[in-house]
Amino acid sequence: MTLGFFRNLTKPKPTPVVEREHCVAGRTLPLKIVESARARRLTLRIDSGGQGLRVTVPPGLRRGEVEKFLDRHQDWLEQRLAKVPTRPQVRPGIRIPIRGVPHRIVHEPSRRGTITVSRDERGPLLIVHGERIHLPRRIADHLKREAKKEIERLVVKHTEAIGKRAKAIRYKDTSSRWGSCTSEGNLSFSWRIMMAPPAVINYLVAHEVAHLKEMNHGPKFWRLCEKLCPDTDRCKDWLKRNGGALQAIVFE
């Protein structure tokens, strides 16, 4: 019994990860092969926006089995990747959504500053000042600022509702998930969520805050999530259908 107790206190071994590239449908994509002690079979996932692949494998599986698995699923990959939206480059003239509302990007190099939100007879505008080379970064920075302002307000609202506190809030640009919550109470969000409608932003924050109390996706978690966000099912479906298009936008 004593030995078992001390074994539980030892730090778990990090999950082995192999990173390489995989060619499919004329594209070369980054591939992560992740060994999981809980995996009973091989699973394959395409990252949001079609930016990478991930294979989860049981411990000790031979590399040759992974190659055979990928070969068997090559047609499936090609079909799925064909449905992934193209990756539009942020540039003057295109529209990107902000809180779900499309804004046309206008470049005005002669003016100083960063971003001005305006509108004309054709609808909302996102006016970017300064040199053209900085335009994508300035739009990304604008979304990050909006995310920090909106998400922190929603975190306060939902944490007060469940009687829990978040230890920290971080903002990232992740391709595989929109948010996360650690057992220490650290919340992370993709700042790209600011392109989604307000109800979806609220759902994402409610989802991660609910993990402060329920670190799983069991029935209690979903009941809490729906209590915080009654539109959970509708917003979850929206993110599933449209999230890939938001992840595909290139801010470089």
mmCIF file of C-alpha atoms in Angstrom:
data_model
loop_
_atom_site.group_PDB
_atom_site.id
_atom_site.type_symbol
_atom_site.label_atom_id
_atom_site.label_comp_id
_atom_site.label_asym_id
_atom_site.label_seq_id
_atom_site.Cartn_x
_atom_site.Cartn_y
_atom_site.Cartn_z
ATOM 1 C CA MET A 1 0.000 0.000 0.000
ATOM 2 C CA THR A 2 2.790 2.420 0.895
ATOM 3 C CA LEU A 3 4.659 1.738 -2.315
ATOM 4 C CA GLY A 4 1.497 2.283 -4.356
ATOM 5 C CA PHE A 5 0.929 5.616 -2.592
ATOM 6 C CA PHE A 6 4.379 6.880 -3.499
ATOM 7 C CA ARG A 7 4.003 5.604 -7.053
ATOM 8 C CA ASN A 8 0.956 7.829 -7.463
ATOM 9 C CA LEU A 9 2.998 10.828 -6.376
ATOM 10 C CA THR A 10 5.603 10.374 -9.091
ATOM 11 C CA LYS A 11 5.411 12.731 -12.033
ATOM 12 C CA PRO A 12 3.725 11.069 -15.027
ATOM 13 C CA LYS A 13 5.870 10.486 -18.070
ATOM 14 C CA PRO A 14 5.334 12.936 -20.922
ATOM 15 C CA THR A 15 3.276 11.666 -23.835
ATOM 16 C CA PRO A 16 5.657 10.510 -26.623
ATOM 17 C CA VAL A 17 5.128 12.564 -29.791
ATOM 18 C CA VAL A 18 6.669 12.053 -33.219
ATOM 19 C CA GLU A 19 6.435 14.964 -35.654
ATOM 20 C CA ARG A 20 6.981 14.646 -39.375
ATOM 21 C CA GLU A 21 5.260 15.464 -42.678
ATOM 22 C CA HIS A 22 2.684 13.529 -44.689
ATOM 23 C CA CYS A 23 1.793 14.027 -48.358
ATOM 24 C CA VAL A 24 -1.861 13.827 -49.366
ATOM 25 C CA ALA A 25 -3.818 15.260 -52.324
ATOM 26 C CA GLY A 26 -0.772 17.153 -53.549
ATOM 27 C CA ARG A 27 -0.260 18.841 -50.173
ATOM 28 C CA THR A 28 2.460 18.338 -47.576
ATOM 29 C CA LEU A 29 1.018 18.636 -44.082
ATOM 30 C CA PRO A 30 2.625 18.440 -40.639
ATOM 31 C CA LEU A 31 1.769 15.140 -38.949
ATOM 32 C CA LYS A 32 1.861 14.414 -35.211
ATOM 33 C CA ILE A 33 1.913 10.792 -34.062
ATOM 34 C CA VAL A 34 0.899 10.783 -30.388
ATOM 35 C CA GLU A 35 1.149 7.734 -28.131
ATOM 36 C CA SER A 36 -1.639 7.564 -25.544
ATOM 37 C CA ALA A 37 -1.963 5.051 -22.709
ATOM 38 C CA ARG A 38 -5.754 5.336 -23.015
ATOM 39 C CA ALA A 39 -5.863 4.598 -26.751
ATOM 40 C CA ARG A 40 -7.144 1.154 -27.708
ATOM 41 C CA ARG A 41 -6.944 1.710 -31.454
ATOM 42 C CA LEU A 42 -5.493 4.145 -33.956
ATOM 43 C CA THR A 43 -7.450 7.339 -34.572
ATOM 44 C CA LEU A 44 -6.874 10.013 -37.218
ATOM 45 C CA ARG A 45 -7.844 13.676 -36.977
ATOM 46 C CA ILE A 46 -7.516 16.655 -39.307
ATOM 47 C CA ASP A 47 -6.727 19.912 -37.500
ATOM 48 C CA SER A 48 -9.104 22.846 -37.936
ATOM 49 C CA GLY A 49 -8.512 24.597 -41.236
ATOM 50 C CA GLY A 50 -6.763 21.524 -42.649
ATOM 51 C CA GLN A 51 -3.446 22.789 -41.328
ATOM 52 C CA GLY A 52 -2.171 19.459 -39.994
ATOM 53 C CA LEU A 53 -2.871 15.816 -39.158
ATOM 54 C CA ARG A 54 -2.781 13.921 -35.868
ATOM 55 C CA VAL A 55 -2.680 10.153 -35.332
ATOM 56 C CA THR A 56 -3.227 8.814 -31.808
ATOM 57 C CA VAL A 57 -1.811 5.333 -31.236
ATOM 58 C CA PRO A 58 -1.752 2.774 -28.393
ATOM 59 C CA PRO A 59 1.571 2.357 -26.533
ATOM 60 C CA GLY A 60 4.256 0.278 -28.236
ATOM 61 C CA LEU A 61 2.649 0.178 -31.664
ATOM 62 C CA ARG A 62 5.159 -0.444 -34.449
ATOM 63 C CA ARG A 63 5.820 2.405 -36.884
ATOM 64 C CA GLY A 64 4.922 0.167 -39.811
ATOM 65 C CA GLU A 65 1.363 -0.173 -38.486
ATOM 66 C CA VAL A 66 0.987 3.604 -38.532
ATOM 67 C CA GLU A 67 2.105 3.745 -42.174
ATOM 68 C CA LYS A 68 -0.396 1.025 -43.141
ATOM 69 C CA PHE A 69 -3.117 2.898 -41.252
ATOM 70 C CA LEU A 70 -2.375 6.125 -43.143
ATOM 71 C CA ASP A 71 -2.336 4.275 -46.475
ATOM 72 C CA ARG A 72 -5.759 2.765 -45.752
ATOM 73 C CA HIS A 73 -7.188 6.185 -44.960
ATOM 74 C CA GLN A 74 -5.621 8.106 -47.843
ATOM 75 C CA ASP A 75 -8.897 8.302 -49.782
ATOM 76 C CA TRP A 76 -10.734 9.451 -46.655
ATOM 77 C CA LEU A 77 -8.143 12.177 -46.107
ATOM 78 C CA GLU A 78 -8.385 13.370 -49.709
ATOM 79 C CA GLN A 79 -12.178 13.580 -49.512
ATOM 80 C CA ARG A 80 -12.134 15.452 -46.206
ATOM 81 C CA LEU A 81 -9.380 17.854 -47.218
ATOM 82 C CA ALA A 82 -11.246 18.655 -50.438
ATOM 83 C CA LYS A 83 -14.037 20.061 -48.250
ATOM 84 C CA VAL A 84 -11.713 22.213 -46.154
ATOM 85 C CA PRO A 85 -12.126 25.911 -47.024
ATOM 86 C CA THR A 86 -9.346 27.623 -48.925
ATOM 87 C CA ARG A 87 -6.987 29.687 -46.798
ATOM 88 C CA PRO A 88 -7.739 33.336 -47.610
ATOM 89 C CA GLN A 89 -4.906 35.765 -47.020
ATOM 90 C CA VAL A 90 -5.817 38.858 -45.014
ATOM 91 C CA ARG A 91 -5.470 41.761 -47.464
ATOM 92 C CA PRO A 92 -7.280 44.936 -48.558
ATOM 93 C CA GLY A 93 -10.623 44.305 -50.228
ATOM 94 C CA ILE A 94 -11.584 41.016 -48.580
ATOM 95 C CA ARG A 95 -14.091 40.724 -45.756
ATOM 96 C CA ILE A 96 -13.411 39.108 -42.403
ATOM 97 C CA PRO A 97 -16.026 38.686 -39.677
ATOM 98 C CA ILE A 98 -15.770 40.492 -36.370
ATOM 99 C CA ARG A 99 -18.265 39.194 -33.816
ATOM 100 C CA GLY A 100 -19.940 37.458 -36.736
ATOM 101 C CA VAL A 101 -20.362 40.600 -38.862
ATOM 102 C CA PRO A 102 -18.333 40.775 -42.124
ATOM 103 C CA HIS A 103 -16.046 43.843 -42.275
ATOM 104 C CA ARG A 104 -14.367 44.919 -45.513
ATOM 105 C CA ILE A 105 -10.648 45.610 -45.079
ATOM 106 C CA VAL A 106 -9.535 49.054 -46.289
ATOM 107 C CA HIS A 107 -5.909 50.173 -46.281
ATOM 108 C CA GLU A 108 -5.170 53.873 -45.679
ATOM 109 C CA PRO A 109 -1.365 54.233 -45.529
ATOM 110 C CA SER A 110 -1.346 58.028 -45.269
ATOM 111 C CA ARG A 111 -2.892 58.088 -41.803
ATOM 112 C CA ARG A 112 -1.143 57.256 -38.569
ATOM 113 C CA GLY A 113 -2.469 54.768 -36.067
ATOM 114 C CA THR A 114 -3.524 51.162 -36.214
ATOM 115 C CA ILE A 115 -7.196 50.240 -36.767
ATOM 116 C CA THR A 116 -10.431 52.194 -37.199
ATOM 117 C CA VAL A 117 -13.825 50.480 -37.304
ATOM 118 C CA SER A 118 -16.228 52.379 -39.538
ATOM 119 C CA ARG A 119 -18.853 51.810 -42.224
ATOM 120 C CA ASP A 120 -19.925 53.143 -45.607
ATOM 121 C CA GLU A 121 -22.887 52.574 -47.909
ATOM 122 C CA ARG A 122 -21.644 49.012 -48.545
ATOM 123 C CA GLY A 123 -21.457 48.041 -44.884
ATOM 124 C CA PRO A 124 -18.949 47.786 -42.001
ATOM 125 C CA LEU A 125 -15.281 48.620 -42.613
ATOM 126 C CA LEU A 126 -12.020 47.744 -40.929
ATOM 127 C CA ILE A 127 -9.662 50.581 -41.840
ATOM 128 C CA VAL A 128 -6.002 49.733 -41.326
ATOM 129 C CA HIS A 129 -3.480 52.577 -41.196
ATOM 130 C CA GLY A 130 0.270 52.516 -41.726
ATOM 131 C CA GLU A 131 2.452 50.446 -44.039
ATOM 132 C CA ARG A 132 0.855 47.673 -46.088
ATOM 133 C CA ILE A 133 3.345 45.066 -44.843
ATOM 134 C CA HIS A 134 1.996 45.442 -41.288
ATOM 135 C CA LEU A 135 -1.692 45.122 -42.223
ATOM 136 C CA PRO A 136 -2.232 41.417 -41.342
ATOM 137 C CA ARG A 137 -0.425 41.736 -38.023
ATOM 138 C CA ARG A 138 -2.402 44.846 -37.078
ATOM 139 C CA ILE A 139 -5.697 43.108 -37.758
ATOM 140 C CA ALA A 140 -4.578 40.113 -35.686
ATOM 141 C CA ASP A 141 -3.531 42.482 -32.870
ATOM 142 C CA HIS A 142 -6.939 44.161 -33.065
ATOM 143 C CA LEU A 143 -8.692 40.800 -32.660
ATOM 144 C CA LYS A 144 -6.426 39.959 -29.710
ATOM 145 C CA ARG A 145 -7.325 43.220 -27.964
ATOM 146 C CA GLU A 146 -11.024 42.632 -28.571
ATOM 147 C CA ALA A 147 -10.706 39.065 -27.305
ATOM 148 C CA LYS A 148 -8.991 40.157 -24.099
ATOM 149 C CA LYS A 149 -11.671 42.748 -23.402
ATOM 150 C CA GLU A 150 -14.682 40.539 -24.214
ATOM 151 C CA ILE A 151 -13.474 37.212 -22.858
ATOM 152 C CA GLU A 152 -12.268 38.583 -19.525
ATOM 153 C CA ARG A 153 -15.714 40.128 -18.981
ATOM 154 C CA LEU A 154 -17.404 36.806 -19.749
ATOM 155 C CA VAL A 155 -14.983 34.845 -17.540
ATOM 156 C CA VAL A 156 -15.865 37.079 -14.593
ATOM 157 C CA LYS A 157 -19.573 36.620 -15.297
ATOM 158 C CA HIS A 158 -19.458 32.829 -15.525
ATOM 159 C CA THR A 159 -16.963 32.193 -12.727
ATOM 160 C CA GLU A 160 -19.118 34.238 -10.359
ATOM 161 C CA ALA A 161 -22.104 32.126 -11.401
ATOM 162 C CA ILE A 162 -20.382 28.857 -10.413
ATOM 163 C CA GLY A 163 -18.411 30.143 -7.437
ATOM 164 C CA LYS A 164 -14.995 29.370 -8.918
ATOM 165 C CA ARG A 165 -12.044 31.544 -9.893
ATOM 166 C CA ALA A 166 -9.740 31.291 -12.884
ATOM 167 C CA LYS A 167 -6.066 31.389 -11.987
ATOM 168 C CA ALA A 168 -5.010 32.921 -15.317
ATOM 169 C CA ILE A 169 -6.387 33.692 -18.788
ATOM 170 C CA ARG A 170 -4.199 33.256 -21.847
ATOM 171 C CA TYR A 171 -4.739 33.918 -25.543
ATOM 172 C CA LYS A 172 -3.230 31.781 -28.295
ATOM 173 C CA ASP A 173 -3.542 31.016 -31.997
ATOM 174 C CA THR A 174 -4.172 27.276 -31.906
ATOM 175 C CA SER A 175 -5.161 25.146 -34.883
ATOM 176 C CA SER A 176 -6.627 22.154 -33.040
ATOM 177 C CA ARG A 177 -8.800 23.645 -30.293
ATOM 178 C CA TRP A 178 -10.661 26.848 -29.433
ATOM 179 C CA GLY A 179 -10.061 26.779 -25.719
ATOM 180 C CA SER A 180 -8.757 24.762 -22.796
ATOM 181 C CA CYS A 181 -8.791 24.594 -19.014
ATOM 182 C CA THR A 182 -6.050 23.047 -16.905
ATOM 183 C CA SER A 183 -6.472 21.326 -13.550
ATOM 184 C CA GLU A 184 -4.664 24.326 -12.014
ATOM 185 C CA GLY A 185 -7.435 26.647 -13.229
ATOM 186 C CA ASN A 186 -5.638 28.247 -16.184
ATOM 187 C CA LEU A 187 -7.941 29.128 -19.076
ATOM 188 C CA SER A 188 -6.731 29.499 -22.668
ATOM 189 C CA PHE A 189 -8.645 30.815 -25.667
ATOM 190 C CA SER A 190 -7.949 31.266 -29.349
ATOM 191 C CA TRP A 191 -8.257 34.964 -30.148
ATOM 192 C CA ARG A 192 -9.775 33.950 -33.504
ATOM 193 C CA ILE A 193 -13.034 33.293 -31.657
ATOM 194 C CA MET A 194 -13.657 37.053 -31.939
ATOM 195 C CA MET A 195 -14.634 36.416 -35.565
ATOM 196 C CA ALA A 196 -17.576 34.276 -34.369
ATOM 197 C CA PRO A 197 -21.005 35.639 -33.366
ATOM 198 C CA PRO A 198 -21.343 36.922 -29.769
ATOM 199 C CA ALA A 199 -23.454 33.920 -28.713
ATOM 200 C CA VAL A 200 -20.694 31.531 -29.832
ATOM 201 C CA ILE A 201 -18.045 33.545 -27.990
ATOM 202 C CA ASN A 202 -20.176 33.319 -24.862
ATOM 203 C CA TYR A 203 -20.602 29.559 -25.339
ATOM 204 C CA LEU A 204 -16.849 28.998 -25.629
ATOM 205 C CA VAL A 205 -16.147 30.915 -22.426
ATOM 206 C CA ALA A 206 -18.989 29.138 -20.604
ATOM 207 C CA HIS A 207 -17.626 25.778 -21.817
ATOM 208 C CA GLU A 208 -14.117 26.388 -20.470
ATOM 209 C CA VAL A 209 -15.319 27.973 -17.226
ATOM 210 C CA ALA A 210 -17.551 24.932 -16.630
ATOM 211 C CA HIS A 211 -14.362 22.834 -16.679
ATOM 212 C CA LEU A 212 -13.213 24.677 -13.549
ATOM 213 C CA LYS A 213 -15.883 22.668 -11.751
ATOM 214 C CA GLU A 214 -16.200 19.581 -13.979
ATOM 215 C CA MET A 215 -12.904 18.467 -15.577
ATOM 216 C CA ASN A 216 -14.602 16.113 -18.041
ATOM 217 C CA HIS A 217 -17.346 16.015 -20.667
ATOM 218 C CA GLY A 218 -19.806 13.972 -18.637
ATOM 219 C CA PRO A 219 -23.515 14.672 -18.040
ATOM 220 C CA LYS A 220 -22.807 16.998 -15.078
ATOM 221 C CA PHE A 221 -20.471 19.081 -17.230
ATOM 222 C CA TRP A 222 -23.001 19.529 -20.038
ATOM 223 C CA ARG A 223 -25.779 20.393 -17.573
ATOM 224 C CA LEU A 224 -23.552 23.094 -16.069
ATOM 225 C CA CYS A 225 -22.555 24.333 -19.511
ATOM 226 C CA GLU A 226 -26.205 24.620 -20.559
ATOM 227 C CA LYS A 227 -27.014 26.430 -17.316
ATOM 228 C CA LEU A 228 -24.347 29.024 -18.100
ATOM 229 C CA CYS A 229 -25.217 29.118 -21.810
ATOM 230 C CA PRO A 230 -28.746 27.965 -22.725
ATOM 231 C CA ASP A 231 -27.740 28.113 -26.431
ATOM 232 C CA THR A 232 -25.020 25.484 -25.930
ATOM 233 C CA ASP A 233 -26.277 23.000 -28.541
ATOM 234 C CA ARG A 234 -26.838 25.627 -31.237
ATOM 235 C CA CYS A 235 -23.505 27.380 -30.615
ATOM 236 C CA LYS A 236 -21.560 24.125 -30.429
ATOM 237 C CA ASP A 237 -23.041 23.129 -33.799
ATOM 238 C CA TRP A 238 -22.181 26.541 -35.297
ATOM 239 C CA LEU A 239 -18.558 26.228 -34.225
ATOM 240 C CA LYS A 240 -18.354 22.695 -35.586
ATOM 241 C CA ARG A 241 -19.712 23.800 -38.992
ATOM 242 C CA ASN A 242 -17.926 27.154 -39.327
ATOM 243 C CA GLY A 243 -14.862 26.977 -37.110
ATOM 244 C CA GLY A 244 -12.649 25.520 -39.849
ATOM 245 C CA ALA A 245 -13.217 28.565 -42.063
ATOM 246 C CA LEU A 246 -12.119 30.906 -39.262
ATOM 247 C CA GLN A 247 -9.040 28.800 -38.539
ATOM 248 C CA ALA A 248 -8.138 28.847 -42.230
ATOM 249 C CA ILE A 249 -7.715 32.639 -42.471
ATOM 250 C CA VAL A 250 -4.032 33.536 -42.812
ATOM 251 C CA PHE A 251 -2.769 36.495 -40.749
ATOM 252 C CA GLU A 252 0.753 36.710 -42.196
#
